[in-house]
Amino acid sequence: AQSVTQLDSHVSVSEGTPVLLRCNYSSSYSPSLFWYVQHPNKGLQLLLKYTSAATLVKGINGFEAEFKKSETSFHLTKPSAHMSDAAEYFCVVSDLFMEYGNKLVFGAGTILRVKS
Amino acid sequence: NAGVTQTPKFRVLKTGQSMTLLCAQDMNHEYMYWYRQDPGMGLRLIHYSVGEGTTAKGEVPDGYNVSRLKKQNFLLGLESAAPSQTSVYFCASSYSSTSGYTGELFFGEGSRLTVL
């Protein structure tokens, strides 16, 4: 069975400093991995995805994530935080696409706070 | 460019009342989903649909019913609301596996339901 663990429920950084949001996964197969972002009172938006191509994945707004199979990790990073990055971030794992429907498993979320 | 639209955005119910949440998408997606979001638990799949006239149970289906009479609409019903169903409900849609599915879900902005 697949599962996702986001290691920090809250992360606080100062504007202009690096961001690291940690995610470990468990999957029986070769997984697809995603990061979604949710701004307050909004729906979720895809930041980036890994689907067995390059292990370093670049997403929108300067975010990137590295797939490390040996560590079963898919951490999200950004070199320099901006105030607009304050949001909740979800790491998501998907095994092989199921015949019916999309089998995504969501992590519990990490709330990113950016201080000025 | 509406994307995924959910109505209503807010609703307060008394225990035992019924209601229906409506989701509409204008992207011609085959697949549609209903999730609930609770603090510290990420998103959990309630029901999903892989096409007009078909629905299936997700992870937490008890107490909910769904219908997909038209391709663009996916309705979530609560027949007898309970306080445990207080949550934020998200509708999402995606392409099918035979028409460009990439793993990305497109989300509405959510419907906040409180059951007293």
CSV table of N, CA and C in Angstrom, one decimal, chain B residues 4 7-8 20 28 30 38 64-65 67 75 81 84-85 87-88 90 94 99 111:
chain,number,residue,atom,x,y,z
B,4,VAL,N,-13.1,24.4,-12.6
B,4,VAL,CA,-14.0,23.6,-11.8
B,4,VAL,C,-14.7,24.6,-10.8
B,7,THR,N,-20.7,24.8,-5.9
B,7,THR,CA,-21.7,25.5,-5.2
B,7,THR,C,-22.4,24.6,-4.3
B,8,PRO,N,-22.8,25.1,-3.1
B,8,PRO,CA,-22.5,26.5,-2.6
B,8,PRO,C,-21.1,26.5,-2.0
B,20,THR,N,-27.2,18.9,-1.1
B,20,THR,CA,-26.4,18.5,-2.3
B,20,THR,C,-25.4,19.5,-2.6
B,28,ASN,N,-14.1,19.4,-20.2
B,28,ASN,CA,-14.4,18.2,-20.9
B,28,ASN,C,-13.6,17.0,-20.3
B,30,GLU,N,-13.0,13.5,-18.4
B,30,GLU,CA,-13.8,12.3,-18.1
B,30,GLU,C,-13.9,12.0,-16.7
B,38,ASP,N,-9.8,17.6,6.1
B,38,ASP,CA,-9.9,17.8,7.5
B,38,ASP,C,-8.5,18.1,8.1
B,64,TYR,N,-22.5,9.4,2.3
B,64,TYR,CA,-22.5,10.2,1.1
B,64,TYR,C,-23.1,9.4,-0.1
B,65,ASN,N,-23.7,10.1,-1.0
B,65,ASN,CA,-24.1,9.5,-2.3
B,65,ASN,C,-23.7,10.5,-3.4
B,67,SER,N,-23.9,11.4,-7.9
B,67,SER,CA,-24.5,11.1,-9.2
B,67,SER,C,-23.8,11.9,-10.3
B,75,LEU,N,-22.5,15.5,-8.6
B,75,LEU,CA,-23.2,15.9,-7.4
B,75,LEU,C,-22.8,15.0,-6.2
B,81,ALA,N,-27.3,14.6,7.5
B,81,ALA,CA,-26.0,15.1,7.9
B,81,ALA,C,-25.7,14.8,9.4
B,84,SER,N,-19.9,14.7,12.2
B,84,SER,CA,-18.7,14.2,11.7
B,84,SER,C,-18.4,14.6,10.2
B,85,GLN,N,-19.5,15.1,9.6
B,85,GLN,CA,-19.3,15.5,8.2
B,85,GLN,C,-19.0,16.9,8.0
B,87,SER,N,-16.7,19.6,7.4
B,87,SER,CA,-15.4,19.5,6.7
B,87,SER,C,-15.4,20.5,5.5
B,88,VAL,N,-14.3,20.6,4.8
B,88,VAL,CA,-14.2,21.3,3.6
B,88,VAL,C,-14.2,20.3,2.4
B,90,PHE,N,-13.9,19.3,-1.5
B,90,PHE,CA,-13.3,19.7,-2.8
B,90,PHE,C,-13.7,18.7,-3.9
B,94,SER,N,-10.1,15.4,-14.0
B,94,SER,CA,-8.9,15.1,-14.7
B,94,SER,C,-9.2,14.5,-16.0
B,99,SER,N,-6.9,9.8,-22.7
B,99,SER,CA,-7.0,11.1,-23.3
B,99,SER,C,-6.1,12.1,-22.6
B,111,SER,N,-16.0,23.8,-0.7
B,111,SER,CA,-17.3,24.1,-0.1
B,111,SER,C,-17.2,23.8,1.4
